[in-house]
Amino acid sequence: MQLIKKIFAFPQIIYLFIPIIIIILLFTNLLSNAVEISSIEFIGEATLPKGLIFKKTEVGGLSGITYDPKSNLYYAISDDRGQKAPARFYTLKIDLSKGSLQKGGVVPVSVTTLVNENGQTFRPGETDTEGIALTNKATVFISSEGDAGKLINPFIKEFSLSSGREIATLPIPNKFLPDKSSQKGIRNNLAFESLTITPDKKHIFTATENALIQDGVAAKPNIGSPCRILQSNLLNNQPEKEFIYQTEPVTPFLDLIGKFASGLPDLLALDNQGHFLSLERSFTGLGFAISLFQVSLEGADDIHKIDSLLAVDSKNIKPVQKKLLLDLRTLDVLLDNIEGLTLGPKLPDGQQSLILISDNNFNSLQRTQILAFKIKIETPLIRLLRRLIPNLNH
């Protein structure tokens, strides 16, 4: 009889621990909303017609993209320096309603010209707009690389979504600004390509595409470059932290023309705890190498008080953590100059979409290419449950 009682008492112990386990799991989830991408699947490609003219402007140079879930529209910034038309961004429709991106599934619906605080268009060469990020105030922040050769500073400015008028300018730390000596600051055309805002809209991040002059070498064949991530607080519009992002060394493939370029063209904030997607792009002499990485600021050292990495022992500085998510060269797609990425809408099956876009450099040999992916984003709670219950995915 005692044995029978023990047998029937055992499940009661389990029932006692179930609420405790649930509380622990919920508490763990409350402590951290960090997310992780557990899978990625290519779901289609579209290209815009070459030389497409829309509302008297040539559509091209699309270097950054951001998504507006309220309107199901995308805003893509052109890096035209005012040679084809004044600085501008395009509003695009991208049709993912069938769970994939089909040819002809991307169409421009409007173009917005950027104007300064005085309502005037920017002068040719004054801007090199590369990154764009949507706020919750019907505005967008836009980053410009500036022009180191002409001592034109990079910027991050906020613009009205409807009128394109400049609203505010974020201060940029002096270490990023070029000077006459060419001994510090951004390298030309290797500055603020990226721009992203956290989901809670409290922080904005950009990064140099390659190292600042005083931080190290630009990327070369088989040599990466230490980029700086710049974090600014949108509650007071002030810069507050900086981190090292080391790009991957890339091996050229049949570099017949002797040209090589590699760097960090975009970042995408996945949560409010410092987790991102990053896009690395290289021109290898014969085509493009494009890779997506999962990035975490956890454990990375804040270097905003260090003006030059070359002036300190940088071996002891911890960069951001990176993990390769996808090498796009494994896809059956002829890759172009991919420079921008954004999360899109939920797909019909409930999974999250991801959009990448290319800058065609207004070159007749290149294309404005849009790639779509399906990604699975997991919270810490789901990851923990999957570890505790191995058959959860089945």
Short mmCIF file of C-alpha atoms in Angstrom, two decimals:
data_model
loop_
_atom_site.label_atom_id
_atom_site.label_comp_id
_atom_site.label_asym_id
_atom_site.label_seq_id
_atom_site.Cartn_x
_atom_site.Cartn_y
_atom_site.Cartn_z
CA MET A 1 0.00 0.00 0.00
CA GLN A 2 2.85 2.40 0.85
CA LEU A 3 4.37 1.73 -2.54
CA ILE A 4 1.07 2.56 -4.26
CA LYS A 5 0.81 5.81 -2.28
CA LYS A 6 4.32 6.77 -3.33
CA ILE A 7 3.51 6.08 -6.96
CA PHE A 8 0.43 8.27 -6.86
CA ALA A 9 2.19 10.96 -4.82
CA PHE A 10 4.95 11.44 -7.38
CA PRO A 11 2.81 13.35 -9.93
CA GLN A 12 1.70 15.71 -7.14
CA ILE A 13 5.33 16.76 -6.72
CA ILE A 14 5.45 17.49 -10.45
CA TYR A 15 2.27 19.54 -10.21
CA LEU A 16 3.86 21.51 -7.38
CA PHE A 17 6.87 22.40 -9.50
CA ILE A 18 4.94 23.31 -12.67
CA PRO A 19 3.79 26.73 -11.36
CA ILE A 20 7.33 27.40 -10.10
CA ILE A 21 8.78 26.60 -13.53
CA ILE A 22 6.20 28.81 -15.22
CA ILE A 23 6.99 31.70 -12.87
CA ILE A 24 10.72 31.29 -13.53
CA LEU A 25 10.16 31.27 -17.29
CA LEU A 26 7.94 34.34 -17.16
CA PHE A 27 10.42 36.14 -14.92
CA THR A 28 13.23 35.28 -17.32
CA ASN A 29 11.23 36.69 -20.20
CA LEU A 30 10.47 39.89 -18.30
CA LEU A 31 14.12 40.42 -17.51
CA SER A 32 15.12 40.27 -21.16
CA ASN A 33 13.19 40.82 -24.36
CA ALA A 34 16.26 39.98 -26.46
CA VAL A 35 15.42 38.17 -29.66
CA GLU A 36 17.31 35.79 -31.89
CA ILE A 37 16.81 34.76 -35.50
CA SER A 38 16.67 30.99 -35.66
CA SER A 39 16.02 30.55 -39.39
CA ILE A 40 15.96 32.48 -42.66
CA GLU A 41 14.40 31.53 -45.99
CA PHE A 42 14.66 33.30 -49.36
CA ILE A 43 11.18 34.05 -50.77
CA GLY A 44 11.75 36.03 -53.93
CA GLU A 45 13.38 38.78 -55.94
CA ALA A 46 12.17 41.79 -57.90
CA THR A 47 13.98 44.51 -59.83
CA LEU A 48 12.94 47.96 -60.92
CA PRO A 49 13.31 48.80 -64.63
CA LYS A 50 16.69 50.30 -65.55
CA GLY A 51 16.59 54.07 -65.95
CA LEU A 52 13.10 54.22 -64.44
CA ILE A 53 11.78 57.80 -64.46
CA PHE A 54 9.19 58.55 -61.80
CA LYS A 55 7.72 62.03 -61.38
CA LYS A 56 10.58 63.59 -63.34
CA THR A 57 13.27 61.87 -61.25
CA GLU A 58 15.42 58.86 -62.02
CA VAL A 59 14.81 56.12 -59.48
CA GLY A 60 18.15 54.78 -58.32
CA GLY A 61 20.88 54.87 -55.71
CA LEU A 62 18.52 53.30 -53.16
CA SER A 63 20.89 52.84 -50.25
CA GLY A 64 18.57 52.48 -47.26
CA ILE A 65 15.01 51.37 -46.62
CA THR A 66 12.54 51.48 -43.72
CA TYR A 67 9.03 50.06 -43.29
CA ASP A 68 5.84 51.77 -42.08
CA PRO A 69 3.48 49.07 -40.72
CA LYS A 70 0.58 51.52 -40.37
CA SER A 71 0.42 52.18 -44.11
CA ASN A 72 2.20 49.00 -45.30
CA LEU A 73 4.58 51.23 -47.27
CA TYR A 74 8.37 51.47 -47.48
CA TYR A 75 10.56 54.56 -47.64
CA ALA A 76 13.83 54.21 -49.57
CA ILE A 77 16.51 56.90 -49.56
CA SER A 78 18.47 57.73 -52.71
CA ASP A 79 22.17 58.55 -52.38
CA ASP A 80 22.08 60.81 -55.43
CA ARG A 81 24.23 63.80 -54.45
CA GLY A 82 21.98 66.15 -56.37
CA GLN A 83 23.33 65.21 -59.79
CA LYS A 84 20.12 63.62 -61.13
CA ALA A 85 17.63 65.48 -58.92
CA PRO A 86 17.64 67.07 -55.45
CA ALA A 87 18.11 64.84 -52.37
CA ARG A 88 15.00 62.67 -51.98
CA PHE A 89 13.38 59.49 -50.76
CA TYR A 90 10.86 57.27 -52.50
CA THR A 91 7.75 55.63 -51.14
CA LEU A 92 7.43 52.05 -52.39
CA LYS A 93 4.79 49.35 -52.35
CA ILE A 94 6.19 45.83 -51.98
CA ASP A 95 3.64 43.05 -52.41
CA LEU A 96 4.20 40.11 -50.07
CA SER A 97 0.51 39.19 -49.79
CA LYS A 98 1.08 35.73 -51.26
CA GLY A 99 3.94 34.95 -48.94
CA SER A 100 6.63 35.65 -51.55
CA LEU A 101 7.98 38.45 -53.71
CA GLN A 102 7.18 38.15 -57.39
CA LYS A 103 8.62 39.98 -60.40
CA GLY A 104 6.83 43.30 -60.68
CA GLY A 105 5.98 43.18 -56.98
CA VAL A 106 7.71 46.49 -56.23
CA VAL A 107 6.36 49.83 -57.47
CA PRO A 108 7.12 53.46 -56.51
CA VAL A 109 4.08 55.45 -55.40
CA SER A 110 5.58 58.83 -54.50
CA VAL A 111 8.81 60.80 -54.18
CA THR A 112 9.60 63.31 -51.40
CA THR A 113 12.25 65.98 -51.91
CA LEU A 114 14.31 66.86 -48.84
CA VAL A 115 14.57 70.53 -47.91
CA ASN A 116 16.48 72.29 -45.15
CA GLU A 117 15.03 74.29 -42.27
CA ASN A 118 14.62 77.27 -44.61
CA GLY A 119 12.59 75.20 -47.06
CA GLN A 120 15.36 75.12 -49.66
CA THR A 121 16.63 72.04 -51.46
CA PHE A 122 20.15 70.92 -50.62
CA ARG A 123 22.86 72.07 -53.00
CA PRO A 124 24.44 69.48 -55.33
CA GLY A 125 27.26 67.71 -53.45
CA GLU A 126 26.03 68.95 -50.06
CA THR A 127 24.56 65.56 -49.10
CA ASP A 128 25.28 61.88 -49.62
CA THR A 129 22.15 60.43 -48.03
CA GLU A 130 22.54 56.73 -47.28
CA GLY A 131 20.46 55.58 -44.28
CA ILE A 132 16.81 56.07 -43.31
CA ALA A 133 14.81 55.11 -40.22
CA LEU A 134 11.14 55.73 -39.37
CA THR A 135 10.02 57.26 -36.07
CA ASN A 136 6.57 57.13 -34.45
CA LYS A 137 6.07 60.87 -35.05
CA ALA A 138 5.45 60.84 -38.83
CA THR A 139 9.10 61.67 -39.40
CA VAL A 140 12.20 59.89 -40.65
CA PHE A 141 15.82 60.24 -39.64
CA ILE A 142 18.27 60.26 -42.55
CA SER A 143 22.04 59.88 -42.42
CA SER A 144 24.51 61.45 -44.83
CA GLU A 145 28.13 60.41 -45.38
CA GLY A 146 29.23 63.95 -46.11
CA ASP A 147 32.38 64.40 -48.17
CA ALA A 148 35.70 64.09 -46.36
CA GLY A 149 37.62 65.45 -49.35
CA LYS A 150 35.59 68.66 -49.29
CA LEU A 151 35.38 68.77 -45.48
CA ILE A 152 31.60 68.34 -45.60
CA ASN A 153 30.55 66.74 -42.32
CA PRO A 154 28.38 63.64 -42.10
CA PHE A 155 25.00 64.22 -40.49
CA ILE A 156 21.92 62.60 -38.99
CA LYS A 157 18.85 64.77 -39.53
CA GLU A 158 15.14 64.36 -38.88
CA PHE A 159 12.70 65.21 -41.68
CA SER A 160 8.94 65.45 -41.97
CA LEU A 161 7.54 62.38 -43.69
CA SER A 162 4.92 64.40 -45.56
CA SER A 163 6.79 67.58 -46.53
CA GLY A 164 10.42 66.43 -46.45
CA ARG A 165 11.34 69.50 -44.40
CA GLU A 166 14.24 69.31 -41.96
CA ILE A 167 13.14 69.31 -38.32
CA ALA A 168 16.23 68.57 -36.23
CA THR A 169 19.92 67.68 -36.45
CA LEU A 170 21.65 65.29 -34.07
CA PRO A 171 25.10 66.32 -32.81
CA ILE A 172 27.99 64.21 -34.13
CA PRO A 173 31.05 63.69 -31.89
CA ASN A 174 34.09 65.59 -33.11
CA LYS A 175 36.16 62.43 -33.64
CA PHE A 176 33.95 61.54 -36.64
CA LEU A 177 34.38 64.89 -38.41
CA PRO A 178 37.01 65.28 -41.15
CA ASP A 179 39.71 67.93 -40.85
CA LYS A 180 42.26 69.59 -43.13
CA SER A 181 45.10 67.41 -41.89
CA SER A 182 43.34 64.20 -43.03
CA GLN A 183 44.58 62.63 -39.79
CA LYS A 184 41.18 62.01 -38.24
CA GLY A 185 37.50 61.52 -38.96
CA ILE A 186 35.58 59.64 -41.60
CA ARG A 187 37.06 58.29 -44.78
CA ASN A 188 35.43 59.53 -47.95
CA ASN A 189 32.41 57.45 -48.96
CA LEU A 190 32.99 55.13 -45.95
CA ALA A 191 30.97 56.95 -43.30
CA PHE A 192 27.35 56.82 -42.07
CA GLU A 193 25.79 54.32 -44.48
CA SER A 194 23.64 52.68 -41.79
CA LEU A 195 20.77 53.94 -39.65
CA THR A 196 18.30 52.16 -37.35
CA ILE A 197 16.00 53.00 -34.43
CA THR A 198 15.12 50.62 -31.60
CA PRO A 199 11.49 49.41 -31.43
CA ASP A 200 10.83 51.57 -28.34
CA LYS A 201 12.03 54.60 -30.35
CA LYS A 202 14.44 55.64 -27.59
CA HIS A 203 17.77 55.07 -29.34
CA ILE A 204 19.15 55.53 -32.84
CA PHE A 205 22.27 53.81 -34.16
CA THR A 206 24.54 54.44 -37.10
CA ALA A 207 28.03 53.17 -37.93
CA THR A 208 30.95 54.06 -40.10
CA GLU A 209 31.25 51.78 -43.10
CA ASN A 210 34.99 51.42 -42.41
CA ALA A 211 37.35 52.58 -39.68
CA LEU A 212 37.85 56.22 -38.84
CA ILE A 213 41.27 57.37 -40.05
CA GLN A 214 42.61 57.43 -36.47
CA ASP A 215 41.14 53.98 -35.67
CA GLY A 216 42.81 51.75 -38.25
CA VAL A 217 43.05 50.76 -41.88
CA ALA A 218 40.25 50.63 -44.39
CA ALA A 219 39.19 47.16 -45.52
CA LYS A 220 41.56 45.48 -47.95
CA PRO A 221 41.62 42.01 -49.55
CA ASN A 222 41.73 39.51 -46.67
CA ILE A 223 41.74 42.34 -44.08
CA GLY A 224 38.68 43.62 -42.17
CA SER A 225 38.21 47.09 -40.72
CA PRO A 226 37.18 48.28 -37.22
CA CYS A 227 34.02 50.33 -37.75
CA ARG A 228 32.52 52.50 -35.01
CA ILE A 229 28.88 52.10 -34.02
CA LEU A 230 27.45 55.37 -32.69
CA GLN A 231 24.49 55.21 -30.28
CA SER A 232 22.44 58.35 -29.65
CA ASN A 233 19.59 58.91 -27.21
CA LEU A 234 16.41 60.19 -28.88
CA LEU A 235 14.97 61.38 -25.56
CA ASN A 236 17.57 64.16 -25.41
CA ASN A 237 19.05 63.91 -28.94
CA GLN A 238 22.56 63.38 -27.57
CA PRO A 239 25.25 60.84 -28.51
CA GLU A 240 26.03 58.52 -25.60
CA LYS A 241 27.94 55.35 -26.53
CA GLU A 242 30.24 53.92 -29.20
CA PHE A 243 31.32 50.36 -29.98
CA ILE A 244 33.76 48.56 -32.27
CA TYR A 245 32.29 46.51 -35.11
CA GLN A 246 34.95 44.47 -36.91
CA THR A 247 34.09 43.65 -40.53
CA GLU A 248 35.01 40.26 -41.94
CA PRO A 249 38.13 39.82 -44.07
CA VAL A 250 37.01 39.01 -47.60
CA THR A 251 39.02 37.15 -50.22
CA PRO A 252 38.66 38.58 -53.75
CA PHE A 253 37.46 36.15 -56.39
CA LEU A 254 39.19 36.51 -59.74
CA ASP A 255 39.99 40.17 -59.12
CA LEU A 256 40.71 40.89 -62.77
CA ILE A 257 40.09 44.64 -62.60
CA GLY A 258 42.05 45.33 -59.40
CA LYS A 259 39.14 46.98 -57.58
CA PHE A 260 38.04 46.00 -54.08
CA ALA A 261 35.61 47.52 -51.59
CA SER A 262 34.19 46.08 -48.40
CA GLY A 263 32.29 47.41 -45.42
CA LEU A 264 29.20 47.77 -43.24
CA PRO A 265 26.36 49.42 -45.18
CA ASP A 266 23.46 48.85 -42.77
CA LEU A 267 22.25 47.83 -39.31
CA LEU A 268 18.76 46.84 -38.16
CA ALA A 269 17.72 46.93 -34.49
CA LEU A 270 15.79 43.80 -33.52
CA ASP A 271 14.98 44.77 -29.94
CA ASN A 272 15.74 47.34 -27.25
CA GLN A 273 18.59 45.35 -25.68
CA GLY A 274 21.29 45.85 -28.31
CA HIS A 275 20.59 43.03 -30.74
CA PHE A 276 20.81 43.73 -34.48
CA LEU A 277 21.00 42.37 -37.95
CA SER A 278 24.01 43.68 -39.84
CA LEU A 279 24.67 43.71 -43.55
CA GLU A 280 28.20 43.42 -44.88
CA ARG A 281 28.83 44.07 -48.54
CA SER A 282 31.99 43.55 -50.59
CA PHE A 283 32.82 44.09 -54.22
CA THR A 284 35.33 41.37 -54.94
CA GLY A 285 36.39 42.27 -58.46
CA LEU A 286 33.92 39.87 -60.03
CA GLY A 287 30.53 40.36 -58.42
CA PHE A 288 29.36 41.09 -54.88
CA ALA A 289 29.71 39.19 -51.62
CA ILE A 290 26.80 39.93 -49.27
CA SER A 291 26.42 38.53 -45.75
CA LEU A 292 23.88 38.90 -42.95
CA PHE A 293 25.03 38.69 -39.33
CA GLN A 294 23.31 38.58 -35.97
CA VAL A 295 24.96 41.18 -33.73
CA SER A 296 24.90 41.75 -29.97
CA LEU A 297 26.28 44.64 -27.92
CA GLU A 298 26.31 42.42 -24.83
CA GLY A 299 29.78 42.52 -23.28
CA ALA A 300 31.09 45.02 -25.84
CA ASP A 301 33.16 47.91 -24.47
CA ASP A 302 31.89 51.46 -24.76
CA ILE A 303 34.67 53.44 -26.49
CA HIS A 304 33.07 56.87 -26.75
CA LYS A 305 35.84 58.35 -24.56
CA ILE A 306 38.57 56.94 -26.83
CA ASP A 307 39.33 59.33 -29.69
CA SER A 308 41.79 57.02 -31.45
CA LEU A 309 42.04 53.24 -31.34
CA LEU A 310 45.56 53.47 -32.72
CA ALA A 311 46.60 55.50 -29.68
CA VAL A 312 45.59 52.80 -27.19
CA ASP A 313 46.06 49.07 -26.77
CA SER A 314 42.92 48.10 -28.65
CA LYS A 315 43.60 44.37 -28.18
CA ASN A 316 41.95 44.64 -24.78
CA ILE A 317 38.82 46.32 -26.14
CA LYS A 318 35.91 43.94 -26.68
CA PRO A 319 34.07 44.49 -29.98
CA VAL A 320 30.43 43.62 -30.56
CA GLN A 321 29.60 39.94 -30.92
CA LYS A 322 28.76 38.64 -34.39
CA LYS A 323 27.36 35.41 -35.77
CA LEU A 324 26.95 34.67 -39.48
CA LEU A 325 23.29 34.21 -40.37
CA LEU A 326 23.49 33.89 -44.16
CA ASP A 327 26.05 34.23 -46.93
CA LEU A 328 23.87 35.37 -49.83
CA ARG A 329 26.31 33.86 -52.32
CA THR A 330 24.72 30.52 -51.42
CA LEU A 331 21.45 31.67 -53.03
CA ASP A 332 20.69 31.03 -56.68
CA VAL A 333 20.59 34.78 -57.33
CA LEU A 334 22.90 37.16 -59.19
CA LEU A 335 23.63 39.65 -56.42
CA ASP A 336 23.87 43.37 -56.94
CA ASN A 337 25.12 46.14 -54.64
CA ILE A 338 22.89 45.37 -51.62
CA GLU A 339 23.08 48.25 -49.12
CA GLY A 340 19.80 48.45 -47.16
CA LEU A 341 17.59 46.20 -45.06
CA THR A 342 14.39 46.44 -43.04
CA LEU A 343 11.80 44.22 -41.43
CA GLY A 344 8.57 44.12 -43.41
CA PRO A 345 5.07 42.88 -42.49
CA LYS A 346 4.08 39.52 -41.10
CA LEU A 347 3.55 37.02 -43.90
CA PRO A 348 0.32 35.01 -44.37
CA ASP A 349 1.80 32.13 -42.34
CA GLY A 350 2.54 34.48 -39.42
CA GLN A 351 6.30 34.60 -39.93
CA GLN A 352 8.28 37.84 -40.17
CA SER A 353 9.45 39.22 -43.53
CA LEU A 354 12.80 40.86 -44.22
CA ILE A 355 13.58 43.11 -47.20
CA LEU A 356 16.98 43.94 -48.72
CA ILE A 357 17.55 46.56 -51.42
CA SER A 358 20.45 47.45 -53.72
CA ASP A 359 22.04 50.72 -54.79
CA ASN A 360 22.50 50.59 -58.56
CA ASN A 361 24.87 53.61 -58.51
CA PHE A 362 22.87 54.92 -61.51
CA ASN A 363 24.99 52.50 -63.52
CA SER A 364 23.46 50.90 -66.60
CA LEU A 365 25.28 47.65 -65.79
CA GLN A 366 23.64 47.40 -62.37
CA ARG A 367 20.08 46.91 -61.10
CA THR A 368 17.83 48.15 -58.33
CA GLN A 369 17.32 44.73 -56.77
CA ILE A 370 14.90 43.89 -53.96
CA LEU A 371 15.27 40.57 -52.11
CA ALA A 372 12.68 39.16 -49.70
CA PHE A 373 13.17 36.65 -46.90
CA LYS A 374 11.12 34.87 -44.27
CA ILE A 375 12.75 34.85 -40.85
CA LYS A 376 11.84 33.18 -37.58
CA ILE A 377 12.41 35.44 -34.59
CA GLU A 378 12.47 33.80 -31.17
CA THR A 379 12.15 35.40 -27.75
CA PRO A 380 14.15 34.08 -24.78
CA LEU A 381 11.02 32.32 -23.48
CA ILE A 382 10.55 30.38 -26.70
CA ARG A 383 14.23 29.48 -26.83
CA LEU A 384 14.14 28.24 -23.24
CA LEU A 385 11.01 26.18 -23.87
CA ARG A 386 12.63 24.69 -26.96
CA ARG A 387 15.63 23.64 -24.86
CA LEU A 388 13.44 22.15 -22.13
CA ILE A 389 11.13 20.45 -24.62
CA PRO A 390 13.31 19.23 -27.53
CA ASN A 391 10.30 18.10 -29.58
CA LEU A 392 8.68 21.56 -29.46
CA ASN A 393 9.63 22.24 -33.10
CA HIS A 394 8.13 19.00 -34.34
#
